[in-house]
Amino acid sequence: MSVIDVIKEKAKSRKMHILLPEGTEPRTIQAVEKIVAQGIAEVSLLGNAEEIQAKANELGVSLSGVGIIDPEKSEFFADYANQYYEMRKAKGMDPEKAAKQMKDTLFFACMHIKNNRADGMVAGAINTTGNTLRPGLQIIKTTPGIKNVSGCFIMDIPNKAYGHNGVMVFADCAVTIDPTSDQLAESAVMSARTAKALCGISDPKVAMLSFSTKGSAKHENVDKVAEATAKAHELDPELMLDGELQADAALVESVGQLKSPGSPVAGHANVLIFPDLQSGNIGYKLVQRLAGAEAVGPICQGFARPINDLSRGCSVEDIVSVVAITAVQAQNL
Ligand code: ACO
């Protein structure tokens, strides 16, 4: 069974309620029909009910079993607008702007989740990453003990010699452009949690990647990764983690034991933390294209409640998968 099939099975075991704010988007409408038919999650589309139904009719999709939430007609609208105003007034928000913002289905969805009326959100088929994540960053915020949201990929690599039978987690490949050592440390801790929750990796071994292994090169970028390693140890003393390591020292036993002797991680890493977004984003795409790996993600980690961003080029099947991932993240809270 592929990683994503295992995740779908987990999602079915306890159904979570996932919101899809891009309610009139055709691939989203086609996806919710499949999600309900497969029993992956309870789902609600957000938007104008007549427009959603008209689009579904046009696509020949049945919305039986799918919730529809129209923010502007919702009994919660005024309360959510007021909560949003209170939350943001120190940043210049006024009641009028707050009410206008709450008409945006992404903002309404985040407020619905914050008020415990749903468990997670998936969007991004038409919105950019910034527009998709900003309501979550403002309203849902981060999980206790974590200040930074990061984005990982689960890599399912045909060569089973690496990682956990070919499965690895790579981060941050999607969100934080130039992370501080604190942000890298949080990304390491959250990626290990993701490896456990979504990939069934019971013993995450986290490598903090650099172009240097244990002081072999001197540069402020290397110092940042070494500092991040120490901070991640402080955040989670039980975590199996080593750094700074070059990629070969992280992955190949003979190189790892030569360059970082006695390390439980070097040569056996199944979670790779890249030093910045350029290396992380390039790294996952290289492994996807050159090694033929399946790249599942981006998966946002660190939100207090799960929110995930789709690629605007996503397929119907991608939306089904991201909803399943979001549901399993919600189960694990
Ligand atoms: N974690 C937690 N909070 C954050 C984070 C974060 N990573 N980033 C921003 N915030 C908070 C800010 O503190 C701010 O809070 P406040 O308004 O309460 O003060 C709020 O979120 C908004 O901050 P902005 O700086 O305005 O953030 P913006 O909305 O401009 O951008 C974003 C956030 C979208 C995540 C940005 O960092 C970004 O563009 N990242 C790169 C995304 C990207 O292009 N990825 C590559 C493509 S994805 C792929 O290929 C798989």
GROMACS .gro file of C-alpha atoms and ligand atoms in nm:
model
  384
    1MET     CA    1   0.000   0.000   0.000
    2SER     CA    2   0.135   0.349  -0.086
    3VAL     CA    3   0.179   0.611   0.188
    4ILE     CA    4  -0.126   0.802   0.070
    5ASP     CA    5  -0.344   0.487   0.070
    6VAL     CA    6  -0.243   0.422   0.432
    7ILE     CA    7  -0.331   0.785   0.519
    8LYS     CA    8  -0.674   0.748   0.351
    9GLU     CA    9  -0.744   0.434   0.555
   10LYS     CA   10  -0.649   0.619   0.877
   11ALA     CA   11  -0.876   0.910   0.781
   12LYS     CA   12  -1.172   0.670   0.738
   13SER     CA   13  -1.122   0.524   1.089
   14ARG     CA   14  -1.254   0.844   1.262
   15LYS     CA   15  -1.422   1.095   1.035
   16MET     CA   16  -1.317   1.459   1.076
   17HIS     CA   17  -1.506   1.761   0.937
   18ILE     CA   18  -1.295   1.940   0.673
   19LEU     CA   19  -1.391   2.274   0.513
   20LEU     CA   20  -1.328   2.361   0.147
   21PRO     CA   21  -1.369   2.739   0.110
   22GLU     CA   22  -1.330   2.739  -0.270
   23GLY     CA   23  -1.684   2.604  -0.297
   24THR     CA   24  -1.758   2.680  -0.663
   25GLU     CA   25  -1.421   2.555  -0.794
   26PRO     CA   26  -1.489   2.259  -1.029
   27ARG     CA   27  -1.210   2.023  -0.913
   28THR     CA   28  -1.309   2.086  -0.551
   29ILE     CA   29  -1.673   1.997  -0.626
   30GLN     CA   30  -1.565   1.678  -0.805
   31ALA     CA   31  -1.333   1.591  -0.514
   32VAL     CA   32  -1.598   1.621  -0.242
   33GLU     CA   33  -1.819   1.369  -0.422
   34LYS     CA   34  -1.529   1.118  -0.411
   35ILE     CA   35  -1.441   1.201  -0.048
   36VAL     CA   36  -1.798   1.132   0.065
   37ALA     CA   37  -1.828   0.818  -0.151
   38GLN     CA   38  -1.501   0.679  -0.006
   39GLY     CA   39  -1.590   0.780   0.353
   40ILE     CA   40  -1.265   0.974   0.400
   41ALA     CA   41  -1.411   1.274   0.585
   42GLU     CA   42  -1.717   1.484   0.647
   43VAL     CA   43  -1.685   1.783   0.412
   44SER     CA   44  -1.847   2.124   0.367
   45LEU     CA   45  -1.812   2.361   0.072
   46LEU     CA   46  -1.821   2.733   0.144
   47GLY     CA   47  -1.982   2.993  -0.080
   48ASN     CA   48  -2.315   3.095  -0.224
   49ALA     CA   49  -2.540   2.786  -0.206
   50GLU     CA   50  -2.718   2.848  -0.541
   51GLU     CA   51  -2.389   2.902  -0.725
   52ILE     CA   52  -2.236   2.587  -0.574
   53GLN     CA   53  -2.543   2.378  -0.665
   54ALA     CA   54  -2.554   2.522  -1.018
   55LYS     CA   55  -2.184   2.436  -1.074
   56ALA     CA   56  -2.241   2.083  -0.936
   57ASN     CA   57  -2.538   2.033  -1.173
   58GLU     CA   58  -2.326   2.153  -1.465
   59LEU     CA   59  -2.054   1.902  -1.369
   60GLY     CA   60  -2.306   1.620  -1.311
   61VAL     CA   61  -2.187   1.586  -0.949
   62SER     CA   62  -2.412   1.481  -0.662
   63LEU     CA   63  -2.368   1.688  -0.346
   64SER     CA   64  -2.559   1.440  -0.135
   65GLY     CA   65  -2.388   1.418   0.206
   66VAL     CA   66  -2.188   1.737   0.144
   67GLY     CA   67  -2.246   2.039   0.373
   68ILE     CA   68  -2.282   2.387   0.223
   69ILE     CA   69  -2.200   2.693   0.434
   70ASP     CA   70  -2.283   3.039   0.301
   71PRO     CA   71  -2.089   3.281   0.527
   72GLU     CA   72  -2.313   3.579   0.453
   73LYS     CA   73  -2.628   3.384   0.545
   74SER     CA   74  -2.471   3.209   0.843
   75GLU     CA   75  -2.608   3.260   1.195
   76PHE     CA   76  -2.245   3.292   1.308
   77PHE     CA   77  -2.148   3.572   1.068
   78ALA     CA   78  -2.189   3.870   1.305
   79ASP     CA   79  -2.020   3.688   1.594
   80TYR     CA   80  -1.722   3.583   1.379
   81ALA     CA   81  -1.684   3.936   1.237
   82ASN     CA   82  -1.681   4.071   1.591
   83GLN     CA   83  -1.431   3.810   1.712
   84TYR     CA   84  -1.208   3.894   1.418
   85TYR     CA   85  -1.230   4.265   1.495
   86GLU     CA   86  -1.136   4.203   1.862
   87MET     CA   87  -0.846   3.981   1.755
   88ARG     CA   88  -0.702   4.234   1.510
   89LYS     CA   89  -0.801   4.577   1.648
   90ALA     CA   90  -0.450   4.638   1.788
   91LYS     CA   91  -0.330   4.600   1.427
   92GLY     CA   92  -0.566   4.867   1.292
   93MET     CA   93  -0.875   4.654   1.218
   94ASP     CA   94  -1.215   4.827   1.241
   95PRO     CA   95  -1.564   4.664   1.260
   96GLU     CA   96  -1.648   4.752   0.900
   97LYS     CA   97  -1.328   4.599   0.758
   98ALA     CA   98  -1.372   4.293   0.983
   99ALA     CA   99  -1.724   4.230   0.844
  100LYS     CA  100  -1.593   4.267   0.488
  101GLN     CA  101  -1.309   4.023   0.560
  102MET     CA  102  -1.553   3.766   0.706
  103LYS     CA  103  -1.734   3.751   0.367
  104ASP     CA  104  -1.412   3.592   0.238
  105THR     CA  105  -1.478   3.218   0.269
  106LEU     CA  106  -1.117   3.145   0.373
  107PHE     CA  107  -1.141   3.380   0.672
  108PHE     CA  108  -1.488   3.249   0.764
  109ALA     CA  109  -1.362   2.889   0.745
  110CYS     CA  110  -1.073   2.963   0.982
  111MET     CA  111  -1.311   3.128   1.229
  112HIS     CA  112  -1.548   2.827   1.207
  113ILE     CA  113  -1.255   2.597   1.291
  114LYS     CA  114  -1.135   2.822   1.574
  115ASN     CA  115  -1.487   2.801   1.721
  116ASN     CA  116  -1.468   2.419   1.713
  117ARG     CA  117  -1.738   2.377   1.447
  118ALA     CA  118  -1.501   2.202   1.204
  119ASP     CA  119  -1.162   2.030   1.223
  120GLY     CA  120  -0.950   2.155   0.931
  121MET     CA  121  -0.936   2.343   0.600
  122VAL     CA  122  -0.805   2.272   0.250
  123ALA     CA  123  -0.777   2.545  -0.017
  124GLY     CA  124  -0.537   2.677  -0.277
  125ALA     CA  125  -0.684   2.540  -0.603
  126ILE     CA  126  -0.750   2.902  -0.700
  127ASN     CA  127  -0.585   3.106  -0.422
  128THR     CA  128  -0.209   3.166  -0.392
  129THR     CA  129  -0.013   3.019  -0.099
  130GLY     CA  130  -0.011   3.360   0.070
  131ASN     CA  131  -0.389   3.408   0.041
  132THR     CA  132  -0.454   3.052   0.157
  133LEU     CA  133  -0.225   3.056   0.462
  134ARG     CA  134  -0.271   3.418   0.580
  135PRO     CA  135  -0.619   3.363   0.739
  136GLY     CA  136  -0.481   3.060   0.923
  137LEU     CA  137  -0.172   3.249   1.040
  138GLN     CA  138  -0.392   3.533   1.170
  139ILE     CA  139  -0.683   3.335   1.317
  140ILE     CA  140  -0.585   2.974   1.391
  141LYS     CA  141  -0.224   3.057   1.483
  142THR     CA  142   0.033   2.802   1.595
  143THR     CA  143   0.018   2.497   1.819
  144PRO     CA  144   0.135   2.548   2.182
  145GLY     CA  145   0.515   2.564   2.211
  146ILE     CA  146   0.558   2.639   1.837
  147LYS     CA  147   0.578   2.987   1.681
  148ASN     CA  148   0.642   2.904   1.317
  149VAL     CA  149   0.441   2.718   1.054
  150SER     CA  150   0.653   2.514   0.813
  151GLY     CA  151   0.576   2.300   0.509
  152CYS     CA  152   0.701   1.945   0.455
  153PHE     CA  153   0.672   1.676   0.190
  154ILE     CA  154   0.645   1.303   0.245
  155MET     CA  155   0.879   1.149  -0.011
  156ASP     CA  156   0.801   0.791  -0.118
  157ILE     CA  157   1.124   0.689  -0.291
  158PRO     CA  158   1.143   0.378  -0.513
  159ASN     CA  159   1.489   0.294  -0.371
  160LYS     CA  160   1.383   0.133  -0.043
  161ALA     CA  161   1.743   0.144   0.091
  162TYR     CA  162   1.689   0.499   0.220
  163GLY     CA  163   1.475   0.632   0.502
  164HIS     CA  164   1.198   0.416   0.645
  165ASN     CA  165   1.162   0.159   0.370
  166GLY     CA  166   1.194   0.439   0.112
  167VAL     CA  167   0.971   0.687   0.299
  168MET     CA  168   1.120   1.016   0.427
  169VAL     CA  169   0.999   1.359   0.539
  170PHE     CA  170   1.166   1.669   0.386
  171ALA     CA  171   1.120   2.021   0.535
  172ASP     CA  172   1.082   2.317   0.502
  173CYS     CA  173   1.012   2.295   0.129
  174ALA     CA  174   0.717   2.535   0.114
  175VAL     CA  175   0.674   2.814   0.369
  176THR     CA  176   0.963   2.986   0.554
  177ILE     CA  177   1.196   3.149   0.305
  178ASP     CA  178   1.498   3.227   0.522
  179PRO     CA  179   1.443   3.057   0.860
  180THR     CA  180   1.622   3.158   1.180
  181SER     CA  181   1.788   2.889   1.392
  182ASP     CA  182   1.477   2.890   1.617
  183GLN     CA  183   1.250   2.836   1.315
  184LEU     CA  184   1.473   2.553   1.186
  185ALA     CA  185   1.464   2.389   1.530
  186GLU     CA  186   1.082   2.403   1.536
  187SER     CA  187   1.068   2.267   1.183
  188ALA     CA  188   1.280   1.968   1.297
  189VAL     CA  189   1.055   1.892   1.594
  190MET     CA  190   0.733   1.930   1.390
  191SER     CA  191   0.867   1.718   1.102
  192ALA     CA  192   0.944   1.434   1.343
  193ARG     CA  193   0.584   1.458   1.470
  194THR     CA  194   0.457   1.451   1.109
  195ALA     CA  195   0.673   1.146   1.035
  196LYS     CA  196   0.510   0.965   1.330
  197ALA     CA  197   0.153   1.082   1.268
  198LEU     CA  198   0.132   1.044   0.890
  199CYS     CA  199   0.402   0.795   0.786
  200GLY     CA  200   0.397   0.553   1.080
  201ILE     CA  201   0.770   0.619   1.140
  202SER     CA  202   0.789   0.532   1.511
  203ASP     CA  203   1.157   0.633   1.543
  204PRO     CA  204   1.216   0.955   1.345
  205LYS     CA  205   1.587   1.019   1.287
  206VAL     CA  206   1.630   1.386   1.201
  207ALA     CA  207   1.927   1.523   1.005
  208MET     CA  208   1.991   1.900   1.005
  209LEU     CA  209   2.143   1.947   0.661
  210SER     CA  210   2.426   2.177   0.555
  211PHE     CA  211   2.725   2.183   0.323
  212SER     CA  212   2.938   2.099   0.629
  213THR     CA  213   2.952   1.800   0.864
  214LYS     CA  214   3.042   1.869   1.228
  215GLY     CA  215   3.254   2.175   1.165
  216SER     CA  216   3.423   2.059   0.843
  217ALA     CA  217   3.350   2.406   0.697
  218LYS     CA  218   3.330   2.745   0.870
  219HIS     CA  219   3.058   2.992   0.772
  220GLU     CA  220   2.773   3.177   0.941
  221ASN     CA  221   2.523   2.957   0.750
  222VAL     CA  222   2.685   2.648   0.905
  223ASP     CA  223   2.675   2.810   1.251
  224LYS     CA  224   2.301   2.867   1.206
  225VAL     CA  225   2.237   2.496   1.141
  226ALA     CA  226   2.458   2.393   1.437
  227GLU     CA  227   2.266   2.637   1.662
  228ALA     CA  228   1.935   2.503   1.531
  229THR     CA  229   2.047   2.149   1.619
  230ALA     CA  230   2.120   2.253   1.979
  231LYS     CA  231   1.785   2.436   2.004
  232ALA     CA  232   1.592   2.139   1.866
  233HIS     CA  233   1.757   1.919   2.133
  234GLU     CA  234   1.633   2.165   2.397
  235LEU     CA  235   1.280   2.166   2.253
  236ASP     CA  236   1.265   1.786   2.244
  237PRO     CA  237   1.547   1.616   2.437
  238GLU     CA  238   1.417   1.268   2.343
  239LEU     CA  239   1.435   1.332   1.968
  240MET     CA  240   1.700   1.142   1.769
  241LEU     CA  241   1.861   1.432   1.586
  242ASP     CA  242   2.207   1.522   1.457
  243GLY     CA  243   2.367   1.814   1.274
  244GLU     CA  244   2.510   1.981   1.101
  245LEU     CA  245   2.537   1.700   0.844
  246GLN     CA  246   2.596   1.688   0.470
  247ALA     CA  247   2.332   1.494   0.278
  248ASP     CA  248   2.561   1.196   0.213
  249ALA     CA  249   2.658   1.179   0.581
  250ALA     CA  250   2.287   1.179   0.666
  251LEU     CA  251   2.193   0.905   0.420
  252VAL     CA  252   2.490   0.671   0.358
  253GLU     CA  253   2.604   0.460   0.654
  254SER     CA  254   2.973   0.438   0.559
  255VAL     CA  255   2.998   0.816   0.505
  256GLY     CA  256   2.792   0.894   0.814
  257GLN     CA  257   3.003   0.680   1.045
  258LEU     CA  258   3.324   0.830   0.902
  259LYS     CA  259   3.210   1.193   0.938
  260SER     CA  260   2.994   1.170   1.253
  261PRO     CA  261   3.113   0.856   1.434
  262GLY     CA  262   2.869   0.704   1.683
  263SER     CA  263   2.576   0.918   1.563
  264PRO     CA  264   2.243   0.727   1.573
  265VAL     CA  265   2.119   0.948   1.286
  266ALA     CA  266   2.412   0.975   1.042
  267GLY     CA  267   2.366   0.720   0.765
  268HIS     CA  268   2.010   0.637   0.880
  269ALA     CA  269   1.818   0.965   0.859
  270ASN     CA  270   1.449   0.947   0.768
  271VAL     CA  271   1.369   1.318   0.824
  272LEU     CA  272   1.577   1.581   0.639
  273ILE     CA  273   1.568   1.947   0.749
  274PHE     CA  274   1.700   2.180   0.479
  275PRO     CA  275   1.872   2.506   0.582
  276ASP     CA  276   1.638   2.734   0.383
  277LEU     CA  277   1.347   2.734   0.139
  278GLN     CA  278   1.566   2.750  -0.171
  279SER     CA  279   1.751   2.428  -0.084
  280GLY     CA  280   1.436   2.257   0.049
  281ASN     CA  281   1.219   2.335  -0.250
  282ILE     CA  282   1.495   2.244  -0.498
  283GLY     CA  283   1.584   1.931  -0.300
  284TYR     CA  284   1.237   1.775  -0.300
  285LYS     CA  285   1.184   1.850  -0.670
  286LEU     CA  286   1.519   1.689  -0.762
  287VAL     CA  287   1.435   1.371  -0.572
  288GLN     CA  288   1.085   1.369  -0.722
  289ARG     CA  289   1.209   1.407  -1.081
  290LEU     CA  290   1.547   1.228  -1.080
  291ALA     CA  291   1.469   0.944  -0.839
  292GLY     CA  292   1.103   0.902  -0.944
  293ALA     CA  293   0.978   0.963  -0.589
  294GLU     CA  294   0.616   1.036  -0.512
  295ALA     CA  295   0.609   1.374  -0.331
  296VAL     CA  296   0.305   1.406  -0.103
  297GLY     CA  297   0.249   1.767   0.006
  298PRO     CA  298   0.312   2.041   0.084
  299ILE     CA  299   0.182   1.953   0.429
  300CYS     CA  300   0.162   2.248   0.669
  301GLN     CA  301   0.283   2.172   1.017
  302GLY     CA  302   0.272   2.389   1.327
  303PHE     CA  303  -0.083   2.528   1.294
  304ALA     CA  304  -0.298   2.484   1.606
  305ARG     CA  305  -0.559   2.318   1.377
  306PRO     CA  306  -0.471   2.172   1.036
  307ILE     CA  307  -0.477   2.389   0.725
  308ASN     CA  308  -0.331   2.279   0.394
  309ASP     CA  309  -0.252   2.457   0.072
  310LEU     CA  310  -0.312   2.296  -0.268
  311SER     CA  311  -0.112   2.367  -0.580
  312ARG     CA  312  -0.315   2.569  -0.833
  313GLY     CA  313  -0.231   2.294  -1.082
  314CYS     CA  314  -0.381   2.027  -0.853
  315SER     CA  315  -0.592   1.739  -0.979
  316VAL     CA  316  -0.919   1.615  -0.828
  317GLU     CA  317  -0.725   1.320  -0.682
  318ASP     CA  318  -0.472   1.562  -0.521
  319ILE     CA  319  -0.758   1.737  -0.341
  320VAL     CA  320  -0.891   1.403  -0.214
  321SER     CA  321  -0.541   1.317  -0.084
  322VAL     CA  322  -0.485   1.655   0.087
  323VAL     CA  323  -0.825   1.629   0.258
  324ALA     CA  324  -0.726   1.282   0.388
  325ILE     CA  325  -0.393   1.422   0.517
  326THR     CA  326  -0.571   1.713   0.687
  327ALA     CA  327  -0.819   1.474   0.848
  328VAL     CA  328  -0.539   1.255   0.990
  329GLN     CA  329  -0.358   1.565   1.121
  330ALA     CA  330  -0.684   1.663   1.295
  331GLN     CA  331  -0.720   1.312   1.444
  332ASN     CA  332  -0.371   1.346   1.593
  333LEU     CA  333  -0.432   1.673   1.778
  334ACO     N1  334   0.452   3.086   1.094
  334ACO     C1  335   0.373   3.149   1.183
  334ACO     N2  336   0.326   3.274   1.161
  334ACO     C2  337   0.363   3.336   1.047
  334ACO     C3  338   0.444   3.276   0.952
  334ACO     C4  339   0.489   3.144   0.979
  334ACO     N3  340   0.567   3.076   0.894
  334ACO     N4  341   0.461   3.361   0.846
  334ACO     C5  342   0.390   3.472   0.876
  334ACO     N5  343   0.333   3.458   0.997
  334ACO     C6  344   0.241   3.551   1.063
  334ACO     C7  345   0.298   3.688   1.082
  334ACO     O1  346   0.364   3.698   1.206
  334ACO     C8  347   0.175   3.773   1.073
  334ACO     O2  348   0.104   3.768   1.194
  334ACO     P1  349   0.021   3.898   1.243
  334ACO     O3  350  -0.051   3.954   1.122
  334ACO     O4  351  -0.071   3.845   1.348
  334ACO     O5  352   0.125   3.994   1.292
  334ACO     C9  353   0.085   3.701   0.973
  334ACO     O6  354   0.131   3.566   0.974
  334ACO    C10  355   0.095   3.755   0.833
  334ACO     O7  356   0.234   3.776   0.807
  334ACO     P2  357   0.293   3.827   0.672
  334ACO     O8  358   0.438   3.855   0.688
  334ACO     O9  359   0.203   3.934   0.619
  334ACO    O10  360   0.286   3.697   0.589
  334ACO     P3  361   0.242   3.680   0.441
  334ACO    O11  362   0.098   3.659   0.444
  334ACO    O12  363   0.294   3.787   0.355
  334ACO    O13  364   0.322   3.551   0.402
  334ACO    C11  365   0.369   3.324   0.366
  334ACO    C12  366   0.318   3.429   0.469
  334ACO    C13  367   0.271   3.312   0.253
  334ACO    C14  368   0.374   3.191   0.434
  334ACO    C15  369   0.509   3.368   0.316
  334ACO    O14  370   0.604   3.335   0.412
  334ACO    C16  371   0.550   3.307   0.183
  334ACO    O15  372   0.515   3.361   0.079
  334ACO     N6  373   0.625   3.193   0.187
  334ACO    C17  374   0.673   3.129   0.065
  334ACO    C18  375   0.561   3.050   0.002
  334ACO    C19  376   0.609   2.998  -0.132
  334ACO    O16  377   0.615   3.071  -0.228
  334ACO     N7  378   0.642   2.867  -0.133
  334ACO    C20  379   0.694   2.801  -0.249
  334ACO    C21  380   0.587   2.746  -0.333
  334ACO     S1  381   0.508   2.608  -0.254
  334ACO    C22  382   0.572   2.472  -0.337
  334ACO    O17  383   0.644   2.477  -0.430
  334ACO    C23  384   0.542   2.344  -0.279
   0.00000   0.00000   0.00000
